[in-house]
């Protein structure tokens, strides 16, 4: 299996990202799959591709334990208890709401139900029926509807709009149950994008979030989509939004990394060109994200999100040693950009990881020289 893992990674490297391996001097020497000289990520203690967790960007043991209980028992009570004990204004609550909603949505997709069959995610319906005043359940239900709209219907269709209108109403109910909670309004940011809120409507929604959680990175990432060129803004508007957030970021905040996310959202169609990743805009955004990572609390729940995107850019910039250092912190979990936009997040991540290992070793690195 180990040889197969290395073989698959080598094939994907050559087919998908071969051009990035051509350096101006020296170079990463490509060898035949299975060669003794082939770089092996397993030597660095990295998880095998089939062991990578695609659900979250980093570990949350409490969440995973509760998800297991909920899905095995089909009882919502453990989920309600976990959310009730999670700090309202922090990033963790938002991530856990997304995770519970995603689990219910995936269950429904896998078991849509039929004659005599109970649909998947039934525990969420029971949660809302048995505890209609539970703020956590209301938020999870609203996020579930948003995920259903984007996952099961096509943007712009009547079905899409109907589901998002229902989600908007659910957000309003969740907000009434927890007045100081930013999560219902963060959920509505995706609705605003799908329903094409006017800029005035969007700004009013955004002010409600800033009043409750001004440094919330998850909220800023959701808002950034609205301002992107492919939705209701432009490259300049998205960059302005990201730069403004980074400029007002308090010390230790990961908002300083937001410009890198704006760059990612506007990558050129042909993005294997080496010159683009040497440009001032990319270099400045990468340095800002590295500064944010180094300044942030080690237990910041959004740290893994930034590290994953840094891996993507550092590999593209051929900054192998720096990419390896980020891999040491996040390996094992791949539920974050840029991997989640792929149909196979684990495979995409494994390609970049193998590239980082190959580049690191081609420049004299080894497991012994990489500090943990």
mmCIF file of C-alpha atoms in Angstrom:
data_model
loop_
_atom_site.group_PDB
_atom_site.id
_atom_site.type_symbol
_atom_site.label_atom_id
_atom_site.label_comp_id
_atom_site.label_asym_id
_atom_site.label_seq_id
_atom_site.Cartn_x
_atom_site.Cartn_y
_atom_site.Cartn_z
ATOM 1 C CA UNK A 1 0.000 0.000 0.000
ATOM 2 C CA UNK A 2 2.884 2.377 0.769
ATOM 3 C CA UNK A 3 4.331 1.903 -2.725
ATOM 4 C CA UNK A 4 0.865 2.408 -4.245
ATOM 5 C CA UNK A 5 0.439 5.641 -2.268
ATOM 6 C CA UNK A 6 3.742 7.015 -3.545
ATOM 7 C CA UNK A 7 2.951 5.853 -7.089
ATOM 8 C CA UNK A 8 -0.411 7.589 -7.147
ATOM 9 C CA UNK A 9 1.090 10.805 -5.807
ATOM 10 C CA UNK A 10 3.860 10.718 -8.435
ATOM 11 C CA UNK A 11 1.366 10.223 -11.262
ATOM 12 C CA UNK A 12 -0.806 13.093 -10.066
ATOM 13 C CA UNK A 13 2.197 15.365 -9.661
ATOM 14 C CA UNK A 14 3.281 14.789 -13.239
ATOM 15 C CA UNK A 15 -0.178 15.170 -14.733
ATOM 16 C CA UNK A 16 -1.496 18.106 -12.732
ATOM 17 C CA UNK A 17 1.427 20.212 -11.570
ATOM 18 C CA UNK A 18 4.393 19.160 -13.655
ATOM 19 C CA UNK A 19 5.227 22.673 -14.898
ATOM 20 C CA UNK A 20 5.788 23.963 -11.379
ATOM 21 C CA UNK A 21 8.638 21.520 -10.921
ATOM 22 C CA UNK A 22 10.768 23.144 -13.619
ATOM 23 C CA UNK A 23 13.125 25.512 -11.862
ATOM 24 C CA UNK A 24 15.514 27.911 -13.541
ATOM 25 C CA UNK A 25 18.556 26.309 -11.961
ATOM 26 C CA UNK A 26 19.154 22.776 -10.781
ATOM 27 C CA UNK A 27 15.565 21.618 -10.569
ATOM 28 C CA UNK A 28 13.558 18.900 -8.924
ATOM 29 C CA UNK A 29 14.707 15.796 -10.693
ATOM 30 C CA UNK A 30 11.722 13.622 -11.534
ATOM 31 C CA UNK A 31 12.291 9.900 -11.183
ATOM 32 C CA UNK A 32 10.304 6.853 -12.137
ATOM 33 C CA UNK A 33 7.459 5.942 -9.763
ATOM 34 C CA UNK A 34 8.689 3.530 -7.114
ATOM 35 C CA UNK A 35 12.310 4.598 -7.507
ATOM 36 C CA UNK A 36 14.399 4.571 -4.296
ATOM 37 C CA UNK A 37 14.989 8.278 -4.953
ATOM 38 C CA UNK A 38 11.286 9.133 -4.927
ATOM 39 C CA UNK A 39 10.293 11.440 -2.050
ATOM 40 C CA UNK A 40 7.976 9.734 0.410
ATOM 41 C CA UNK A 41 5.752 11.976 2.616
ATOM 42 C CA UNK A 42 5.253 9.036 5.002
ATOM 43 C CA UNK A 43 8.863 9.427 6.157
ATOM 44 C CA UNK A 44 7.834 12.730 7.752
ATOM 45 C CA UNK A 45 5.084 11.106 9.780
ATOM 46 C CA UNK A 46 2.325 12.437 7.530
ATOM 47 C CA UNK A 47 -1.000 10.607 7.360
ATOM 48 C CA UNK A 48 -1.782 8.411 4.402
ATOM 49 C CA UNK A 49 -4.175 9.879 1.876
ATOM 50 C CA UNK A 50 -6.964 7.463 2.819
ATOM 51 C CA UNK A 51 -6.623 8.516 6.477
ATOM 52 C CA UNK A 52 -7.051 12.258 5.858
ATOM 53 C CA UNK A 53 -10.141 13.743 7.526
ATOM 54 C CA UNK A 54 -12.043 15.871 5.001
ATOM 55 C CA UNK A 55 -14.660 17.104 7.487
ATOM 56 C CA UNK A 56 -12.667 19.799 9.291
ATOM 57 C CA UNK A 57 -9.519 21.901 8.793
ATOM 58 C CA UNK A 58 -8.121 20.819 12.144
ATOM 59 C CA UNK A 59 -8.940 18.686 15.158
ATOM 60 C CA UNK A 60 -11.986 19.264 17.365
ATOM 61 C CA UNK A 61 -12.224 16.121 19.473
ATOM 62 C CA UNK A 62 -15.360 17.222 21.313
ATOM 63 C CA UNK A 63 -17.167 17.868 18.047
ATOM 64 C CA UNK A 64 -16.117 14.549 16.518
ATOM 65 C CA UNK A 65 -17.194 12.631 19.607
ATOM 66 C CA UNK A 66 -20.601 14.317 19.622
ATOM 67 C CA UNK A 67 -21.072 13.813 15.883
ATOM 68 C CA UNK A 68 -20.445 10.106 16.373
ATOM 69 C CA UNK A 69 -23.009 9.972 19.178
ATOM 70 C CA UNK A 70 -25.616 11.898 17.169
ATOM 71 C CA UNK A 71 -25.216 9.836 14.020
ATOM 72 C CA UNK A 72 -25.178 6.503 15.818
ATOM 73 C CA UNK A 73 -28.082 7.245 18.147
ATOM 74 C CA UNK A 74 -29.950 9.678 15.849
ATOM 75 C CA UNK A 75 -30.523 11.789 18.968
ATOM 76 C CA UNK A 76 -29.971 15.544 18.878
ATOM 77 C CA UNK A 77 -29.444 16.125 22.599
ATOM 78 C CA UNK A 78 -25.648 15.767 22.647
ATOM 79 C CA UNK A 79 -25.376 18.327 19.819
ATOM 80 C CA UNK A 80 -27.612 20.768 21.688
ATOM 81 C CA UNK A 81 -25.549 20.356 24.842
ATOM 82 C CA UNK A 82 -22.259 20.965 23.012
ATOM 83 C CA UNK A 83 -23.515 24.134 21.309
ATOM 84 C CA UNK A 84 -25.030 25.410 24.553
ATOM 85 C CA UNK A 85 -21.589 25.157 26.142
ATOM 86 C CA UNK A 86 -19.762 26.814 23.218
ATOM 87 C CA UNK A 87 -18.926 30.529 23.510
ATOM 88 C CA UNK A 88 -21.432 32.509 21.430
ATOM 89 C CA UNK A 89 -19.132 35.084 19.833
ATOM 90 C CA UNK A 90 -16.199 32.815 18.983
ATOM 91 C CA UNK A 91 -15.199 31.075 15.800
ATOM 92 C CA UNK A 92 -15.730 27.594 17.283
ATOM 93 C CA UNK A 93 -19.499 27.949 17.543
ATOM 94 C CA UNK A 94 -19.734 28.904 13.868
ATOM 95 C CA UNK A 95 -17.581 25.939 12.852
ATOM 96 C CA UNK A 96 -19.648 23.528 14.948
ATOM 97 C CA UNK A 97 -22.932 24.831 13.546
ATOM 98 C CA UNK A 98 -21.542 24.270 10.044
ATOM 99 C CA UNK A 99 -20.367 20.780 10.953
ATOM 100 C CA UNK A 100 -23.728 19.651 12.388
ATOM 101 C CA UNK A 101 -25.606 21.119 9.434
ATOM 102 C CA UNK A 102 -23.180 19.516 6.991
ATOM 103 C CA UNK A 103 -23.557 16.137 8.677
ATOM 104 C CA UNK A 104 -27.358 16.315 8.425
ATOM 105 C CA UNK A 105 -27.194 17.475 4.801
ATOM 106 C CA UNK A 106 -24.801 14.681 3.854
ATOM 107 C CA UNK A 107 -26.984 12.102 5.604
ATOM 108 C CA UNK A 108 -30.000 13.318 3.625
ATOM 109 C CA UNK A 109 -28.024 13.168 0.385
ATOM 110 C CA UNK A 110 -26.962 9.602 1.118
ATOM 111 C CA UNK A 111 -30.406 8.502 2.349
ATOM 112 C CA UNK A 112 -33.079 10.676 0.712
ATOM 113 C CA UNK A 113 -35.778 8.339 2.007
ATOM 114 C CA UNK A 114 -38.747 6.832 0.249
ATOM 115 C CA UNK A 115 -41.645 4.535 0.852
ATOM 116 C CA UNK A 116 -41.029 2.953 4.243
ATOM 117 C CA UNK A 117 -37.542 4.503 4.545
ATOM 118 C CA UNK A 118 -36.664 7.278 6.975
ATOM 119 C CA UNK A 119 -34.602 10.051 5.365
ATOM 120 C CA UNK A 120 -31.132 10.832 6.670
ATOM 121 C CA UNK A 121 -30.688 13.744 9.046
ATOM 122 C CA UNK A 122 -33.974 13.005 10.779
ATOM 123 C CA UNK A 123 -32.381 13.934 14.119
ATOM 124 C CA UNK A 124 -32.276 17.600 13.031
ATOM 125 C CA UNK A 125 -35.993 17.616 12.211
ATOM 126 C CA UNK A 126 -36.739 16.057 15.584
ATOM 127 C CA UNK A 127 -34.491 18.623 17.278
ATOM 128 C CA UNK A 128 -36.464 21.504 15.812
ATOM 129 C CA UNK A 129 -39.801 19.835 16.619
ATOM 130 C CA UNK A 130 -38.986 18.895 20.200
ATOM 131 C CA UNK A 131 -36.969 22.001 21.138
ATOM 132 C CA UNK A 132 -38.261 24.875 18.982
ATOM 133 C CA UNK A 133 -36.788 27.477 21.385
ATOM 134 C CA UNK A 134 -33.282 25.984 21.303
ATOM 135 C CA UNK A 135 -31.000 28.583 19.705
ATOM 136 C CA UNK A 136 -28.394 26.044 18.637
ATOM 137 C CA UNK A 137 -30.930 23.898 16.837
ATOM 138 C CA UNK A 138 -32.383 26.938 15.091
ATOM 139 C CA UNK A 139 -28.942 28.000 13.832
ATOM 140 C CA UNK A 140 -28.082 24.485 12.638
ATOM 141 C CA UNK A 141 -31.417 24.263 10.798
ATOM 142 C CA UNK A 142 -30.816 27.607 9.057
ATOM 143 C CA UNK A 143 -27.315 26.547 7.980
ATOM 144 C CA UNK A 144 -28.689 23.160 6.871
ATOM 145 C CA UNK A 145 -31.126 24.903 4.513
ATOM 146 C CA UNK A 146 -28.337 27.066 3.092
ATOM 147 C CA UNK A 147 -26.164 24.018 2.433
ATOM 148 C CA UNK A 148 -29.114 22.207 0.853
ATOM 149 C CA UNK A 149 -29.720 25.114 -1.500
ATOM 150 C CA UNK A 150 -26.131 25.239 -2.715
ATOM 151 C CA UNK A 151 -25.704 21.457 -2.776
ATOM 152 C CA UNK A 152 -28.975 20.197 -4.239
ATOM 153 C CA UNK A 153 -30.159 22.948 -6.562
ATOM 154 C CA UNK A 154 -28.753 25.305 -9.177
ATOM 155 C CA UNK A 155 -28.047 28.948 -8.435
ATOM 156 C CA UNK A 156 -30.668 31.217 -9.997
ATOM 157 C CA UNK A 157 -33.424 28.614 -10.250
ATOM 158 C CA UNK A 158 -36.799 28.880 -8.535
ATOM 159 C CA UNK A 159 -35.949 25.908 -6.311
ATOM 160 C CA UNK A 160 -32.715 27.572 -5.223
ATOM 161 C CA UNK A 161 -34.485 30.820 -4.381
ATOM 162 C CA UNK A 162 -37.308 29.089 -2.501
ATOM 163 C CA UNK A 163 -34.886 27.174 -0.268
ATOM 164 C CA UNK A 164 -32.836 30.308 0.440
ATOM 165 C CA UNK A 165 -35.970 32.300 1.273
ATOM 166 C CA UNK A 166 -36.857 29.581 3.774
ATOM 167 C CA UNK A 167 -33.306 29.750 5.136
ATOM 168 C CA UNK A 168 -33.619 33.530 5.514
ATOM 169 C CA UNK A 169 -36.736 33.084 7.634
ATOM 170 C CA UNK A 170 -34.920 30.436 9.695
ATOM 171 C CA UNK A 171 -32.035 32.872 10.279
ATOM 172 C CA UNK A 172 -34.497 35.426 11.598
ATOM 173 C CA UNK A 173 -35.929 32.876 14.031
ATOM 174 C CA UNK A 174 -32.434 31.883 15.198
ATOM 175 C CA UNK A 175 -31.487 35.528 15.733
ATOM 176 C CA UNK A 176 -34.570 36.121 17.906
ATOM 177 C CA UNK A 177 -33.649 33.141 20.093
ATOM 178 C CA UNK A 178 -30.087 34.419 20.659
ATOM 179 C CA UNK A 179 -30.003 38.224 20.218
ATOM 180 C CA UNK A 180 -26.254 38.711 20.713
ATOM 181 C CA UNK A 181 -25.229 35.736 18.585
ATOM 182 C CA UNK A 182 -23.470 36.622 15.296
ATOM 183 C CA UNK A 183 -23.955 33.132 13.798
ATOM 184 C CA UNK A 184 -27.486 33.632 12.351
ATOM 185 C CA UNK A 185 -26.247 36.744 10.551
ATOM 186 C CA UNK A 186 -23.104 34.986 9.328
ATOM 187 C CA UNK A 187 -25.330 32.270 7.881
ATOM 188 C CA UNK A 188 -27.345 34.969 6.137
ATOM 189 C CA UNK A 189 -24.212 36.170 4.312
ATOM 190 C CA UNK A 190 -24.442 33.109 2.043
ATOM 191 C CA UNK A 191 -28.129 33.841 1.521
ATOM 192 C CA UNK A 192 -27.264 37.423 0.606
ATOM 193 C CA UNK A 193 -24.881 36.144 -2.046
ATOM 194 C CA UNK A 194 -27.391 33.647 -3.451
ATOM 195 C CA UNK A 195 -30.347 36.037 -3.449
ATOM 196 C CA UNK A 196 -28.258 38.949 -4.755
ATOM 197 C CA UNK A 197 -28.843 41.435 -1.930
ATOM 198 C CA UNK A 198 -28.239 45.009 -2.951
ATOM 199 C CA UNK A 199 -25.066 46.552 -1.580
ATOM 200 C CA UNK A 200 -27.116 48.622 0.847
ATOM 201 C CA UNK A 201 -28.893 45.489 2.141
ATOM 202 C CA UNK A 202 -25.601 43.663 2.427
ATOM 203 C CA UNK A 203 -23.943 46.522 4.321
ATOM 204 C CA UNK A 204 -26.833 46.612 6.810
ATOM 205 C CA UNK A 205 -26.410 42.878 7.413
ATOM 206 C CA UNK A 206 -22.648 43.280 7.750
ATOM 207 C CA UNK A 207 -23.019 46.023 10.368
ATOM 208 C CA UNK A 208 -25.058 43.633 12.536
ATOM 209 C CA UNK A 209 -22.146 41.182 12.447
ATOM 210 C CA UNK A 210 -19.541 43.855 13.199
ATOM 211 C CA UNK A 211 -21.596 44.949 16.208
ATOM 212 C CA UNK A 212 -21.433 41.407 17.601
ATOM 213 C CA UNK A 213 -18.086 39.989 16.452
ATOM 214 C CA UNK A 214 -15.893 42.573 14.659
ATOM 215 C CA UNK A 215 -12.820 40.316 14.387
ATOM 216 C CA UNK A 216 -14.616 37.123 13.340
ATOM 217 C CA UNK A 217 -12.533 35.660 10.485
ATOM 218 C CA UNK A 218 -15.211 33.160 9.457
ATOM 219 C CA UNK A 219 -17.645 36.021 8.951
ATOM 220 C CA UNK A 220 -15.107 37.974 6.900
ATOM 221 C CA UNK A 221 -14.440 34.969 4.689
ATOM 222 C CA UNK A 222 -18.170 34.556 4.064
ATOM 223 C CA UNK A 223 -18.557 38.270 3.301
ATOM 224 C CA UNK A 224 -15.538 38.254 0.981
ATOM 225 C CA UNK A 225 -17.411 35.983 -1.445
ATOM 226 C CA UNK A 226 -20.087 38.639 -1.944
ATOM 227 C CA UNK A 227 -17.496 41.247 -2.921
ATOM 228 C CA UNK A 228 -15.689 38.941 -5.377
ATOM 229 C CA UNK A 229 -15.796 39.419 -9.113
ATOM 230 C CA UNK A 230 -17.690 36.169 -9.720
ATOM 231 C CA UNK A 231 -20.577 37.287 -7.518
ATOM 232 C CA UNK A 232 -21.626 40.875 -6.817
ATOM 233 C CA UNK A 233 -18.394 42.822 -6.683
ATOM 234 C CA UNK A 234 -15.032 43.032 -8.403
ATOM 235 C CA UNK A 235 -11.389 42.224 -7.848
ATOM 236 C CA UNK A 236 -10.794 45.747 -6.548
ATOM 237 C CA UNK A 237 -13.788 45.689 -4.191
ATOM 238 C CA UNK A 238 -12.753 42.320 -2.778
ATOM 239 C CA UNK A 239 -9.171 43.481 -2.297
ATOM 240 C CA UNK A 240 -10.339 46.726 -0.680
ATOM 241 C CA UNK A 241 -12.564 44.780 1.722
ATOM 242 C CA UNK A 242 -9.729 42.405 2.643
ATOM 243 C CA UNK A 243 -7.108 45.124 3.008
ATOM 244 C CA UNK A 244 -9.392 47.247 5.189
ATOM 245 C CA UNK A 245 -10.098 44.294 7.485
ATOM 246 C CA UNK A 246 -6.395 43.466 7.730
ATOM 247 C CA UNK A 247 -5.532 47.097 8.513
ATOM 248 C CA UNK A 248 -7.950 47.310 11.448
ATOM 249 C CA UNK A 249 -7.170 43.818 12.741
ATOM 250 C CA UNK A 250 -6.261 43.761 16.437
ATOM 251 C CA UNK A 251 -2.891 42.342 17.460
ATOM 252 C CA UNK A 252 -2.829 38.568 17.116
ATOM 253 C CA UNK A 253 -5.834 38.499 14.794
ATOM 254 C CA UNK A 254 -5.822 36.262 11.731
ATOM 255 C CA UNK A 255 -7.654 38.966 9.784
ATOM 256 C CA UNK A 256 -4.195 39.987 8.565
ATOM 257 C CA UNK A 257 -4.381 36.890 6.331
ATOM 258 C CA UNK A 258 -7.607 37.965 4.591
ATOM 259 C CA UNK A 259 -5.839 39.533 1.562
ATOM 260 C CA UNK A 260 -4.411 36.096 0.714
ATOM 261 C CA UNK A 261 -7.944 34.721 0.510
ATOM 262 C CA UNK A 262 -8.861 37.613 -1.800
ATOM 263 C CA UNK A 263 -5.914 36.737 -4.062
ATOM 264 C CA UNK A 264 -7.020 33.096 -4.102
ATOM 265 C CA UNK A 265 -10.569 34.058 -5.111
ATOM 266 C CA UNK A 266 -9.197 35.925 -8.127
ATOM 267 C CA UNK A 267 -6.501 33.584 -9.395
ATOM 268 C CA UNK A 268 -5.907 33.927 -13.143
ATOM 269 C CA UNK A 269 -7.300 31.210 -15.368
ATOM 270 C CA UNK A 270 -3.793 30.078 -16.284
ATOM 271 C CA UNK A 271 -2.304 29.981 -12.809
ATOM 272 C CA UNK A 272 0.680 27.710 -13.286
ATOM 273 C CA UNK A 273 2.721 30.622 -14.622
ATOM 274 C CA UNK A 274 5.691 31.046 -12.309
ATOM 275 C CA UNK A 275 5.797 34.819 -12.697
ATOM 276 C CA UNK A 276 2.381 35.318 -11.101
ATOM 277 C CA UNK A 277 3.488 33.660 -7.880
ATOM 278 C CA UNK A 278 6.558 35.884 -7.786
ATOM 279 C CA UNK A 279 4.463 39.034 -8.172
ATOM 280 C CA UNK A 280 4.298 41.744 -5.542
ATOM 281 C CA UNK A 281 0.607 41.168 -4.845
ATOM 282 C CA UNK A 282 1.107 37.475 -4.064
ATOM 283 C CA UNK A 283 4.310 38.024 -2.103
ATOM 284 C CA UNK A 284 2.708 40.742 0.019
ATOM 285 C CA UNK A 285 -0.390 38.614 0.724
ATOM 286 C CA UNK A 286 1.699 35.554 1.621
ATOM 287 C CA UNK A 287 3.893 37.586 3.978
ATOM 288 C CA UNK A 288 0.801 39.048 5.605
ATOM 289 C CA UNK A 289 -0.632 35.583 6.165
ATOM 290 C CA UNK A 290 2.671 34.304 7.578
ATOM 291 C CA UNK A 291 2.778 37.263 9.954
ATOM 292 C CA UNK A 292 -0.785 36.507 11.034
ATOM 293 C CA UNK A 293 0.045 32.852 11.661
ATOM 294 C CA UNK A 294 3.140 33.693 13.696
ATOM 295 C CA UNK A 295 1.259 36.294 15.754
ATOM 296 C CA UNK A 296 -1.901 34.291 16.413
ATOM 297 C CA UNK A 297 -2.669 32.261 19.503
ATOM 298 C CA UNK A 298 -1.635 28.619 19.014
ATOM 299 C CA UNK A 299 -5.175 27.552 19.878
ATOM 300 C CA UNK A 300 -6.921 29.966 17.495
ATOM 301 C CA UNK A 301 -9.612 27.794 15.843
ATOM 302 C CA UNK A 302 -9.141 29.529 12.479
ATOM 303 C CA UNK A 303 -5.380 29.006 12.363
ATOM 304 C CA UNK A 304 -5.676 25.791 10.364
ATOM 305 C CA UNK A 305 -7.716 27.565 7.664
ATOM 306 C CA UNK A 306 -4.895 30.029 7.063
ATOM 307 C CA UNK A 307 -2.198 27.348 7.176
ATOM 308 C CA UNK A 308 -3.961 25.274 4.516
ATOM 309 C CA UNK A 309 -4.156 28.195 2.101
ATOM 310 C CA UNK A 310 -0.538 29.058 2.843
ATOM 311 C CA UNK A 311 0.485 25.530 1.832
ATOM 312 C CA UNK A 312 -1.155 26.076 -1.556
ATOM 313 C CA UNK A 313 0.640 29.376 -2.162
ATOM 314 C CA UNK A 314 3.992 28.418 -0.658
ATOM 315 C CA UNK A 315 4.162 25.353 -2.908
ATOM 316 C CA UNK A 316 3.238 27.447 -5.941
ATOM 317 C CA UNK A 317 5.922 29.943 -4.916
ATOM 318 C CA UNK A 318 8.384 27.041 -4.507
ATOM 319 C CA UNK A 319 9.051 28.012 -0.893
ATOM 320 C CA UNK A 320 9.372 24.379 0.059
ATOM 321 C CA UNK A 321 10.751 24.594 3.609
ATOM 322 C CA UNK A 322 8.057 27.071 4.657
ATOM 323 C CA UNK A 323 5.379 24.856 3.130
ATOM 324 C CA UNK A 324 6.726 21.890 5.070
ATOM 325 C CA UNK A 325 6.484 23.803 8.344
ATOM 326 C CA UNK A 326 2.812 24.529 7.685
ATOM 327 C CA UNK A 327 2.182 20.883 6.801
ATOM 328 C CA UNK A 328 3.549 19.786 10.160
ATOM 329 C CA UNK A 329 0.773 21.749 11.871
ATOM 330 C CA UNK A 330 -2.258 20.668 9.824
ATOM 331 C CA UNK A 331 -1.533 17.258 8.342
ATOM 332 C CA UNK A 332 -4.322 14.787 8.975
ATOM 333 C CA UNK A 333 -7.185 17.223 8.282
ATOM 334 C CA UNK A 334 -8.059 18.748 4.900
ATOM 335 C CA UNK A 335 -11.517 20.291 5.387
ATOM 336 C CA UNK A 336 -10.491 23.785 4.274
ATOM 337 C CA UNK A 337 -9.780 25.896 1.232
ATOM 338 C CA UNK A 338 -8.340 25.238 -1.263
ATOM 339 C CA UNK A 339 -8.913 21.491 -1.013
ATOM 340 C CA UNK A 340 -12.667 21.584 -0.370
ATOM 341 C CA UNK A 341 -13.450 23.028 -3.795
ATOM 342 C CA UNK A 342 -12.212 19.741 -5.291
ATOM 343 C CA UNK A 343 -14.301 16.617 -5.743
ATOM 344 C CA UNK A 344 -11.491 14.775 -3.930
ATOM 345 C CA UNK A 345 -9.991 17.097 -1.291
ATOM 346 C CA UNK A 346 -7.665 14.436 0.125
ATOM 347 C CA UNK A 347 -6.146 13.720 -3.283
ATOM 348 C CA UNK A 348 -5.534 17.401 -4.053
ATOM 349 C CA UNK A 349 -3.931 17.972 -0.683
ATOM 350 C CA UNK A 350 -1.756 14.855 -1.122
ATOM 351 C CA UNK A 351 -0.426 16.226 -4.428
ATOM 352 C CA UNK A 352 0.678 19.507 -2.875
ATOM 353 C CA UNK A 353 2.130 17.713 0.113
ATOM 354 C CA UNK A 354 4.155 15.423 -2.156
ATOM 355 C CA UNK A 355 5.370 18.452 -4.102
ATOM 356 C CA UNK A 356 6.490 20.154 -0.892
ATOM 357 C CA UNK A 357 8.384 17.038 0.189
ATOM 358 C CA UNK A 358 10.006 16.640 -3.226
ATOM 359 C CA UNK A 359 11.043 20.303 -3.376
ATOM 360 C CA UNK A 360 12.322 20.248 0.183
ATOM 361 C CA UNK A 361 14.477 17.189 -0.424
ATOM 362 C CA UNK A 362 15.744 18.484 -3.766
ATOM 363 C CA UNK A 363 17.161 21.436 -1.877
ATOM 364 C CA UNK A 364 18.938 19.382 0.767
ATOM 365 C CA UNK A 365 16.131 18.855 3.234
ATOM 366 C CA UNK A 366 15.297 15.614 4.994
ATOM 367 C CA UNK A 367 13.159 14.369 7.910
ATOM 368 C CA UNK A 368 16.158 14.961 10.173
ATOM 369 C CA UNK A 369 16.445 18.647 9.210
ATOM 370 C CA UNK A 370 12.763 19.491 9.639
ATOM 371 C CA UNK A 371 12.013 20.689 13.148
ATOM 372 C CA UNK A 372 8.725 19.578 14.652
#
